[in-house]
Coordinates of C-alpha atoms in Angstrom, one line a residue:
X306 CA 0.3 -2.4 4.4
X307 CA 2.5 -4.4 6.8
X308 CA 1.0 -2.5 9.8
X309 CA -2.6 -2.7 8.7
X310 CA -2.4 -6.4 8.1
X311 CA -1.6 -6.9 11.8
X312 CA -5.3 -6.1 12.5
X313 CA -6.2 -9.3 10.7
X314 CA -3.3 -11.7 11.3
X315 CA -3.6 -11.8 15.0
X316 CA -7.4 -12.7 15.2
X317 CA -7.0 -15.1 12.2
X318 CA -4.1 -17.0 13.8
X319 CA -6.1 -17.1 17.0
X320 CA -9.0 -18.8 15.2
X321 CA -6.8 -21.3 13.3
X322 CA -4.5 -22.4 16.1
X323 CA -6.7 -21.7 19.1
X324 CA -4.4 -19.0 20.6
X325 CA -5.0 -17.1 23.8
X326 CA -5.4 -13.3 24.0
X327 CA -1.8 -13.1 25.3
X328 CA -0.5 -15.2 22.4
X329 CA -2.4 -13.0 19.9
X330 CA -0.9 -9.9 21.3
X331 CA 2.5 -11.5 21.4
X332 CA 2.3 -12.4 17.7
X333 CA 1.6 -8.8 16.8
X334 CA 4.3 -7.6 19.1
X335 CA 6.9 -9.8 17.5
X336 CA 6.7 -7.6 14.3
X337 CA 7.6 -4.6 16.4
X338 CA 10.4 -6.5 18.2
X339 CA 11.9 -7.0 14.7
X340 CA 11.4 -3.3 13.9
X341 CA 13.1 -2.3 17.1
X342 CA 16.1 -4.4 16.3
X343 CA 16.2 -3.5 12.6
X344 CA 15.8 0.3 12.8
X345 CA 19.2 1.2 14.2
X346 CA 20.9 -1.5 12.1
X347 CA 19.6 -0.2 8.8
X348 CA 20.4 3.4 9.9
X349 CA 24.0 2.3 10.7
X350 CA 24.3 0.5 7.3
X351 CA 22.9 3.5 5.6
X352 CA 25.3 6.0 7.2
X353 CA 28.3 3.7 6.6
X354 CA 27.5 1.9 3.3
X355 CA 25.1 4.2 1.6
X356 CA 21.4 4.9 1.5
X357 CA 20.7 2.8 -1.6
X358 CA 22.5 -0.3 -0.4
X359 CA 20.7 -0.2 2.9
X360 CA 17.3 0.3 1.3
X361 CA 17.8 -2.6 -1.1
X362 CA 19.0 -5.1 1.5
X363 CA 16.1 -4.2 3.9
X364 CA 13.5 -4.6 1.1
X365 CA 15.0 -8.0 0.1
X366 CA 14.8 -9.1 3.8
X367 CA 11.2 -8.2 4.2
X368 CA 10.3 -9.8 0.8
X369 CA 11.7 -13.2 1.6
X370 CA 10.2 -13.6 5.1
X371 CA 6.9 -12.0 4.0
X372 CA 6.3 -14.9 1.6
X373 CA 7.6 -17.3 4.3
X374 CA 4.8 -16.0 6.6
X375 CA 2.1 -17.3 4.2
X376 CA 3.5 -20.8 4.6
X377 CA 3.9 -20.8 8.4
X378 CA 2.7 -24.2 9.7
X379 CA 2.2 -23.1 13.4
X380 CA 2.3 -20.2 15.8
X381 CA 6.0 -20.5 16.6
X382 CA 7.1 -20.4 12.9
X383 CA 4.8 -17.5 12.2
X384 CA 6.2 -15.5 15.2
X385 CA 9.7 -16.0 13.9
X386 CA 8.9 -15.1 10.3
X387 CA 7.0 -12.0 11.4
X388 CA 9.9 -10.9 13.6
X389 CA 12.2 -11.1 10.6
X390 CA 9.7 -9.2 8.4
X391 CA 9.7 -6.6 11.1
X392 CA 13.5 -6.5 11.0
X393 CA 13.4 -5.4 7.4
X394 CA 10.5 -2.9 7.5
X395 CA 12.6 0.0 9.0
X396 CA 14.6 0.1 5.8
X397 CA 11.9 2.3 4.4
X398 CA 13.3 5.0 6.7
X399 CA 16.4 5.1 4.5
X400 CA 14.4 6.1 1.5
X401 CA 12.6 8.7 3.5
X402 CA 15.9 10.4 4.5
X403 CA 17.2 10.0 0.9
X404 CA 14.2 12.1 -0.2
X405 CA 14.9 14.8 2.4
X406 CA 18.5 15.1 1.3
X407 CA 17.4 15.7 -2.3
X408 CA 14.7 18.3 -1.4
X409 CA 15.0 22.1 -1.3
X410 CA 14.7 23.7 2.2
X411 CA 11.5 25.6 1.3
X412 CA 9.8 22.3 0.2
X413 CA 11.3 19.9 2.7
X414 CA 8.4 19.9 5.1
X415 CA 5.8 19.4 2.4
X416 CA 7.8 16.6 0.8
X417 CA 8.4 14.9 4.1
X418 CA 4.7 14.9 4.9
X419 CA 3.6 14.3 1.3
X420 CA 5.5 11.0 0.9
X421 CA 3.4 9.6 3.8
X422 CA 0.5 9.6 1.3
X423 CA 1.9 6.3 0.0
X424 CA 1.6 4.9 3.5
X425 CA -2.1 6.0 3.3
X426 CA -2.6 4.3 0.0
X427 CA -1.1 1.1 1.3
X428 CA -3.4 1.2 4.4
X429 CA -6.5 1.6 2.3
X430 CA -5.4 -1.0 -0.2
X431 CA -4.8 -3.5 2.7
X432 CA -8.3 -2.8 4.1
X433 CA -9.7 -3.3 0.6
X434 CA -7.7 -6.6 0.1
X435 CA -9.0 -7.9 3.4
X436 CA -12.6 -6.9 2.5
X437 CA -12.3 -9.0 -0.7
X438 CA -10.1 -11.9 0.4
X439 CA -10.1 -12.6 4.1
X440 CA -13.5 -14.2 4.6
X441 CA -13.5 -16.1 1.3
X442 CA -9.8 -17.2 0.9
X443 CA -8.3 -16.8 4.3
X444 CA -5.3 -14.9 5.7
X445 CA -2.5 -16.8 3.8
X446 CA -3.5 -15.4 0.4
X447 CA -3.9 -12.0 2.0
X448 CA -0.3 -12.2 3.2
X449 CA 1.0 -13.2 -0.3
X450 CA -0.9 -10.3 -2.0
X451 CA 0.5 -7.9 0.6
X452 CA 4.1 -9.0 0.0
X453 CA 4.0 -8.4 -3.8
X454 CA 4.7 -4.6 -3.5
X455 CA 8.1 -5.5 -2.0
X456 CA 8.9 -7.3 -5.3
X457 CA 8.0 -4.2 -7.2
X458 CA 10.3 -2.1 -5.0
X459 CA 13.2 -4.5 -5.8
X460 CA 12.5 -4.1 -9.5
X461 CA 12.5 -0.3 -9.3
X462 CA 15.6 -0.1 -7.1
X463 CA 18.1 0.5 -10.1
X464 CA 16.3 3.8 -10.7
X465 CA 17.0 5.1 -7.2
X466 CA 20.0 7.4 -6.9
X467 CA 22.4 7.7 -4.0
X468 CA 22.3 10.9 -2.0
X469 CA 24.8 13.5 -3.3
X470 CA 24.9 15.0 0.2
X471 CA 25.9 11.7 1.7
X472 CA 28.5 11.1 -0.9
X473 CA 30.1 14.6 -0.3
X474 CA 30.1 14.0 3.5
X475 CA 32.0 10.7 2.8
X476 CA 34.4 12.5 0.5
X477 CA 33.2 10.7 -2.7
X478 CA 33.0 13.8 -4.9
X479 CA 33.3 12.0 -8.2
X480 CA 30.3 9.7 -7.4
X481 CA 28.3 12.8 -6.2
X482 CA 29.2 14.5 -9.4
X483 CA 28.0 11.5 -11.5
X484 CA 24.7 11.4 -9.5
X485 CA 24.1 15.1 -10.1
X486 CA 24.7 14.7 -13.8
X487 CA 22.2 11.9 -14.0
X488 CA 19.7 14.0 -12.1
X489 CA 20.1 16.9 -14.4
X490 CA 19.9 14.7 -17.5
X491 CA 16.6 13.2 -16.2
X492 CA 15.4 16.7 -15.4
X493 CA 16.4 17.9 -18.8
X494 CA 18.4 20.7 -17.3
X495 CA 21.9 22.0 -18.2
X496 CA 24.8 20.9 -15.9
X497 CA 26.6 24.0 -14.6
X498 CA 30.4 24.1 -14.8
X499 CA 32.6 23.5 -11.8
X500 CA 33.7 20.7 -9.5
X501 CA 32.2 19.7 -6.2
X502 CA 34.5 19.6 -3.2
X503 CA 34.2 17.4 -0.1
X504 CA 32.8 19.0 3.1
X505 CA 35.5 21.1 4.8
X506 CA 36.2 19.6 8.3
X507 CA 38.9 19.8 10.9
X508 CA 40.6 16.8 12.4
X509 CA 38.2 16.7 15.3
X510 CA 35.1 17.2 13.2
X511 CA 32.3 14.6 13.2
X512 CA 32.3 14.9 9.4
X513 CA 35.9 14.2 8.9
X514 CA 36.4 12.1 5.7
X515 CA 38.2 8.9 6.0
X516 CA 40.9 8.1 3.5
X517 CA 40.2 5.6 0.9
X518 CA 41.2 2.1 1.8
X519 CA 42.1 -0.6 -0.8
X520 CA 39.7 -3.5 -0.8
X521 CA 41.3 -6.8 -0.1
X522 CA 41.5 -9.6 2.4
X523 CA 40.0 -8.4 5.7
X524 CA 38.5 -5.3 4.2
X525 CA 35.0 -6.4 5.1
X526 CA 35.9 -7.1 8.8
X527 CA 37.6 -3.7 9.0
X528 CA 34.5 -2.1 7.5
X529 CA 32.2 -3.8 10.0
X530 CA 34.5 -2.8 12.9
X531 CA 34.4 0.8 11.6
X532 CA 30.6 0.5 11.5
X533 CA 30.5 -0.6 15.1
X534 CA 32.7 2.4 16.0
X535 CA 30.4 4.7 14.1
X536 CA 27.5 3.5 16.2
X537 CA 29.2 4.3 19.4
X538 CA 30.3 7.7 18.1
X539 CA 26.7 8.5 16.9
X540 CA 25.2 7.5 20.2
X541 CA 27.7 9.7 22.1
X542 CA 26.7 12.6 19.8
X543 CA 23.0 12.0 20.2
X544 CA 23.3 11.9 24.0
X545 CA 26.1 14.6 24.1
X546 CA 25.7 18.1 25.4
X547 CA 24.2 19.5 22.2
X548 CA 21.4 16.9 21.6
X549 CA 20.7 14.9 24.8
X550 CA 17.4 16.6 25.7
X551 CA 16.3 16.8 22.1
X552 CA 17.0 13.0 21.7
X553 CA 15.2 12.1 24.9
X554 CA 12.1 14.2 24.1
X555 CA 11.9 12.8 20.5
X556 CA 12.3 9.2 21.8
X557 CA 9.4 9.7 24.2
X558 CA 7.1 11.3 21.6
X559 CA 8.0 8.6 19.1
X560 CA 7.1 5.8 21.6
X561 CA 3.8 7.4 22.5
X562 CA 2.8 8.2 18.9
X563 CA 3.5 4.6 17.8
X564 CA 1.8 3.2 20.9
X565 CA -1.4 5.2 20.1
X566 CA -1.3 4.7 16.3
X567 CA -0.7 1.0 16.3
X568 CA -3.0 0.5 19.3
X569 CA -5.8 2.1 17.4
X570 CA -5.1 0.0 14.3
X571 CA -5.1 -3.2 16.4
X572 CA -8.3 -2.1 18.1
X573 CA -10.2 -2.0 14.8
X574 CA -11.0 -5.7 14.8
X575 CA -12.0 -5.6 18.5
X576 CA -14.4 -2.7 18.6
X577 CA -18.1 -3.4 17.8
X578 CA -19.0 -1.5 14.6
X579 CA -22.2 -3.7 14.5
X580 CA -24.4 -3.7 17.5
X581 CA -25.0 -7.2 18.8
X582 CA -22.8 -8.9 16.1
X583 CA -19.6 -10.8 16.9
X584 CA -16.6 -12.1 15.1
X585 CA -16.8 -15.8 14.4
X586 CA -14.3 -18.7 13.9
X587 CA -15.7 -21.2 11.4
X588 CA -13.6 -24.3 10.9
X589 CA -10.5 -22.5 12.1
X590 CA -11.1 -19.5 9.9
X591 CA -11.9 -16.0 11.0
X592 CA -15.1 -14.6 9.6
X593 CA -15.8 -10.9 10.2
X594 CA -19.3 -9.4 9.7
X595 CA -19.5 -7.5 6.5
X596 CA -20.4 -4.3 8.4
X597 CA -17.2 -4.7 10.4
X598 CA -15.1 -4.9 7.3
X599 CA -16.9 -1.8 5.9
X600 CA -16.3 0.0 9.2
X601 CA -12.6 -0.8 9.1
X602 CA -12.4 0.4 5.5
X603 CA -14.1 3.7 6.3
X604 CA -11.9 4.4 9.3
X605 CA -8.8 3.5 7.4
X606 CA -9.7 6.1 4.8
X607 CA -9.4 8.8 7.5
X608 CA -5.7 8.8 6.7
X609 CA -6.3 10.6 3.4
X610 CA -7.7 13.8 4.9
X611 CA -5.3 13.3 7.8
X612 CA -2.4 13.6 5.3
X613 CA -3.9 16.7 3.7
X614 CA -4.5 18.2 7.1
X615 CA -0.9 17.6 8.2
X616 CA 0.4 19.2 5.0
X617 CA -1.6 22.4 5.8
X618 CA -0.8 22.7 9.4
X619 CA 2.9 22.0 9.1
X620 CA 3.1 24.9 6.6
X621 CA 1.0 27.2 8.8
X622 CA 1.9 26.4 12.4
X623 CA 5.4 24.9 12.3
X624 CA 6.5 21.4 13.3
X625 CA 6.0 21.4 17.1
X626 CA 2.5 22.9 17.3
X627 CA 1.4 20.9 14.3
X628 CA 2.2 17.8 16.2
X629 CA 0.8 18.9 19.6
X630 CA -2.7 20.0 18.5
X631 CA -3.8 16.8 16.9
X632 CA -2.5 14.8 19.9
X633 CA -4.8 16.8 22.2
X634 CA -7.6 16.3 19.7
X635 CA -7.2 12.5 20.0
X636 CA -8.1 12.6 23.7
X637 CA -11.2 14.7 22.9
X638 CA -12.6 12.4 20.2
X639 CA -12.1 9.2 22.3
X640 CA -14.2 10.6 25.2
X641 CA -17.5 9.4 23.6
X642 CA -16.2 5.9 23.3
X643 CA -15.1 5.9 26.9
X644 CA -18.6 7.1 27.8
X645 CA -20.2 4.3 25.8
X646 CA -21.9 6.7 23.4
X647 CA -22.3 4.6 20.2
X648 CA -24.7 7.0 18.5
X649 CA -27.5 6.0 16.1
X650 CA -27.5 2.8 14.0
X651 CA -27.5 3.2 10.2
X652 CA -27.4 0.2 8.0
X653 CA -26.5 -2.0 11.0
X654 CA -23.4 0.1 11.8
X655 CA -23.1 2.1 15.0
X656 CA -22.4 5.6 13.6
X657 CA -20.8 7.0 16.8
X658 CA -18.2 4.2 16.9
X659 CA -17.3 4.8 13.3
X660 CA -17.0 8.6 13.7
X661 CA -14.8 8.4 16.9
X662 CA -12.5 5.8 15.4
X663 CA -12.4 7.8 12.1
X664 CA -11.4 11.0 13.9
X665 CA -8.9 9.3 16.1
X666 CA -7.2 7.8 13.1
X667 CA -7.4 11.1 11.3
X668 CA -5.5 13.0 14.1
X669 CA -2.9 10.3 15.1
X670 CA -1.9 9.9 11.4
X671 CA -1.5 13.6 11.1
X672 CA 0.7 13.8 14.2
X673 CA 2.8 10.9 13.1
X674 CA 3.4 12.5 9.7
X675 CA 4.6 15.7 11.4
X676 CA 7.0 13.6 13.6
X677 CA 8.5 12.0 10.6
X678 CA 9.1 15.4 9.0
X679 CA 10.4 17.0 12.2
X680 CA 12.8 14.4 13.6
X681 CA 15.5 14.3 10.8
X682 CA 15.8 18.0 10.8
X683 CA 17.2 18.0 14.4
X684 CA 20.1 15.7 13.5
X685 CA 23.1 16.6 11.3
X686 CA 23.8 14.7 8.1
X687 CA 26.6 12.7 9.7
X688 CA 24.1 10.9 12.0
X689 CA 20.8 11.7 10.5
X690 CA 19.8 8.2 9.4
X691 CA 21.1 6.7 12.6
X692 CA 19.3 9.3 14.7
X693 CA 16.0 8.7 12.9
X694 CA 16.6 4.9 13.1
X695 CA 17.1 5.1 16.8
X696 CA 13.9 7.0 17.3
X697 CA 12.1 4.7 15.0
X698 CA 13.4 1.7 17.0
X699 CA 12.0 3.2 20.2
X700 CA 8.7 3.8 18.5
X701 CA 8.6 0.1 17.8
X702 CA 8.8 -0.5 21.6
X703 CA 5.6 1.5 21.8
X704 CA 4.2 -0.6 19.0
X705 CA 5.3 -3.7 20.7
X706 CA 3.3 -2.8 23.9
X707 CA 0.2 -1.5 22.0
X708 CA -1.4 -4.9 21.4
X709 CA -1.5 -5.6 25.1
X710 CA -3.5 -2.4 25.6
X711 CA -5.8 -2.9 22.6
X712 CA -6.5 -6.6 23.1
X713 CA -5.6 -7.7 26.7
X714 CA -6.7 -4.6 28.5
X715 CA -10.0 -4.7 26.6
X716 CA -10.7 -8.3 27.7
X717 CA -9.1 -8.4 31.1
X718 CA -9.8 -4.9 32.6
X719 CA -12.9 -4.2 34.6
X720 CA -13.6 -1.2 32.3
X721 CA -14.3 -2.2 28.7
X722 CA -13.1 1.2 27.4
X723 CA -9.7 1.0 29.2
X724 CA -7.7 1.0 25.9
X725 CA -9.3 4.2 24.8
X726 CA -8.5 5.8 28.2
X727 CA -4.9 4.8 28.0
X728 CA -4.5 6.1 24.4
X729 CA -6.2 9.4 25.3
X730 CA -4.0 10.1 28.4
X731 CA -0.7 9.3 26.7
X732 CA -1.7 11.5 23.7
X733 CA -2.1 14.5 26.0
X734 CA 1.3 13.9 27.6
X735 CA 3.1 13.6 24.3
X736 CA 1.4 16.7 23.0
X737 CA 2.8 18.7 25.9
X738 CA 6.3 17.0 25.8
X739 CA 7.0 18.0 22.2
X740 CA 7.0 21.7 23.3
X741 CA 10.3 21.0 25.1
X742 CA 12.1 20.7 21.8
X743 CA 14.4 23.4 20.3
X744 CA 12.9 26.0 17.9
X745 CA 11.4 24.6 14.7
X746 CA 13.8 24.0 11.8
X747 CA 11.1 25.1 9.3
X748 CA 12.7 27.1 6.5
X749 CA 16.2 26.7 8.1
X750 CA 19.3 24.9 6.7
X751 CA 20.0 21.3 7.7
X752 CA 23.1 20.8 9.8
X753 CA 25.9 18.6 8.3
X754 CA 28.1 18.0 11.4
X755 CA 27.5 17.9 15.1
X756 CA 29.6 21.1 15.4
X757 CA 26.8 22.9 13.4
X758 CA 24.2 22.2 16.0
X759 CA 23.8 25.5 18.0
X760 CA 20.2 25.4 19.2
X761 CA 19.1 23.4 22.2
X762 CA 15.8 23.3 24.2
X763 CA 15.3 26.1 26.6
X764 CA 14.9 23.7 29.5
X765 CA 18.3 22.2 28.8
X766 CA 19.8 25.7 29.0
X767 CA 18.2 26.2 32.3
X768 CA 19.3 22.9 33.6
X769 CA 22.9 23.5 32.4
X770 CA 22.9 26.9 34.0
X771 CA 21.6 25.6 37.3
X772 CA 24.2 22.8 37.4
X773 CA 27.1 25.1 36.7
X774 CA 25.7 27.7 39.1
X775 CA 25.6 25.1 42.0
X776 CA 29.0 23.8 41.1
X777 CA 30.4 27.4 41.4
X778 CA 31.5 27.4 37.8
X779 CA 32.3 30.9 36.5
X780 CA 32.9 29.7 33.0
X781 CA 30.6 28.6 30.2
X782 CA 29.0 25.3 30.1
X783 CA 30.4 22.6 27.9
X784 CA 27.5 23.0 25.5
X785 CA 27.9 26.8 25.4
X786 CA 31.6 26.4 24.5
X787 CA 30.8 23.8 21.9
X788 CA 28.0 25.9 20.5
X789 CA 30.2 29.0 20.2
X790 CA 32.8 27.0 18.4
X791 CA 30.1 25.5 16.2
X792 CA 28.6 28.8 15.5
X793 CA 32.0 30.3 14.5
X794 CA 32.7 27.4 12.2
X795 CA 29.2 27.6 10.7
X796 CA 29.6 31.4 10.1
X797 CA 33.0 30.8 8.5
X798 CA 31.6 28.2 6.2
X799 CA 28.7 30.5 5.3
X800 CA 31.1 33.2 4.4
X801 CA 33.2 30.9 2.2
X802 CA 30.0 29.7 0.5
X803 CA 28.8 33.3 0.0
X804 CA 32.2 34.1 -1.5
X805 CA 31.4 31.5 -4.1
X806 CA 28.7 33.8 -5.5
X807 CA 26.0 31.3 -4.9
X808 CA 22.8 33.2 -4.2
X809 CA 20.6 30.1 -4.2
X810 CA 18.1 28.9 -6.8
X811 CA 14.4 28.7 -6.4
X812 CA 14.5 30.4 -3.0
X813 CA 16.7 27.7 -1.3
X814 CA 19.3 29.1 1.2
X815 CA 22.9 28.5 0.3
X816 CA 24.0 27.7 3.8
X817 CA 22.4 24.3 3.8
X818 CA 24.7 23.0 1.1
X819 CA 27.9 20.9 1.2
X820 CA 31.1 23.0 0.7
X821 CA 32.0 23.8 -2.9
X822 CA 34.7 25.6 -4.9
X823 CA 34.8 29.4 -4.8
X824 CA 33.7 29.5 -8.5
X825 CA 30.3 28.4 -7.0
X826 CA 28.5 27.6 -10.3
X827 CA 28.0 24.0 -9.1
X828 CA 26.6 25.2 -5.8
X829 CA 23.6 26.6 -7.6
X830 CA 22.9 23.1 -8.8
X831 CA 23.0 21.7 -5.3
X832 CA 20.8 24.4 -4.0
X833 CA 18.2 23.6 -6.7
X834 CA 17.9 19.9 -5.8
X835 CA 18.8 19.7 -2.1

């Protein structure tokens, strides 16, 4: 809902305060600036303080400044408030990762894509709210109504559990045990006997558990200092020999996907769904033609079949191909708009414009869903939230730039269809770039530590071999040495887990679970819910 409302806030503020096109674009971009700053922060808080704590704080942040936006007296105040709302929005990523860490391997892709259905519901609701409220009551009431769901989230927060996988990685076995008991009680299932054990890790492991520290004077400062150290360590791991090309490829695809998605959303109030009709400012209030509001509502509904489409192709084609094909399709469906083919007019609406915008929203939403499902799988548990947060932050840079393509390029460029051409070209590039990633993680266990990461992109292997060949190195590359050690450690852990007698429940592989006692009865429980 917060993204869809950007389509209305910019033009509304332009009418009320007489903003220029550049100021309108800047107002929209400020939300993405806040998202860029907030994404790694909430990821760091989540990996250090817990998933539930991070999610609650981020939701509270967005709630307070969401209501403040409705009372903004001028452009400057609104820009500040929207930046702070944007800072809190990435907290939703924490809940996304929490779901993945509670989902069986065989269902992880489906759940990761399926949860995006609530994004679709919010998008359609926002378009519906605008249809009923914008012209009659103005943008301020629309903002208030759009912020109310945050209040509902805060009220439901006590029902959200902490991630047992996160607790085990942090060595908090008693808390993990308590969460599992609660999950089994709610599920009306019997709790197996046995005790969980923290993840086995050596002294040099990225998953090494810190010893408990008594809380007292200075504890908070030490915790913050430790968090800063964790950020540096996580960045080193993301750009280290195991993950550097994976990270760079994901960052690029996230930036382009966000640029295209948010650009198309912003473009909705600037395309002409009605031939010859124009948006009007009456007494400082934006008034959109009814046909435009209908066209926006129709094109927003494209995310419903887009979600279903992504659920099907992620199961049939795997992650990478499921992302690439819709990105190529976006370029194809935007060609008629670039050519000025608006199609027949039905009920005052240009059908060709509606169809092209509908299909472009359909495909970009599908690709974005796949990206959300694919990215967390490439990072180990120890930095998963931070890794997704960093990619999410870079995607906001794409979102930050998108209004200047959707608004300014349309008004300032000699070619009226310049925005569509930009979106089409970048979609093609991103669709090709994602093929550089390592093999799909579909149906495979999630890695817990950086030492477990043993697959890298083929291009990275070739670059590494070329560098070492030219350097006259006769030994293995640093990645190959690390991968061999990681593979050995992973094989040893798998043997230990197998010795526990845990064959997996519901088709979930045992090698994705945190380390358990050799009795193994509790491991079956983890396999059932993780």
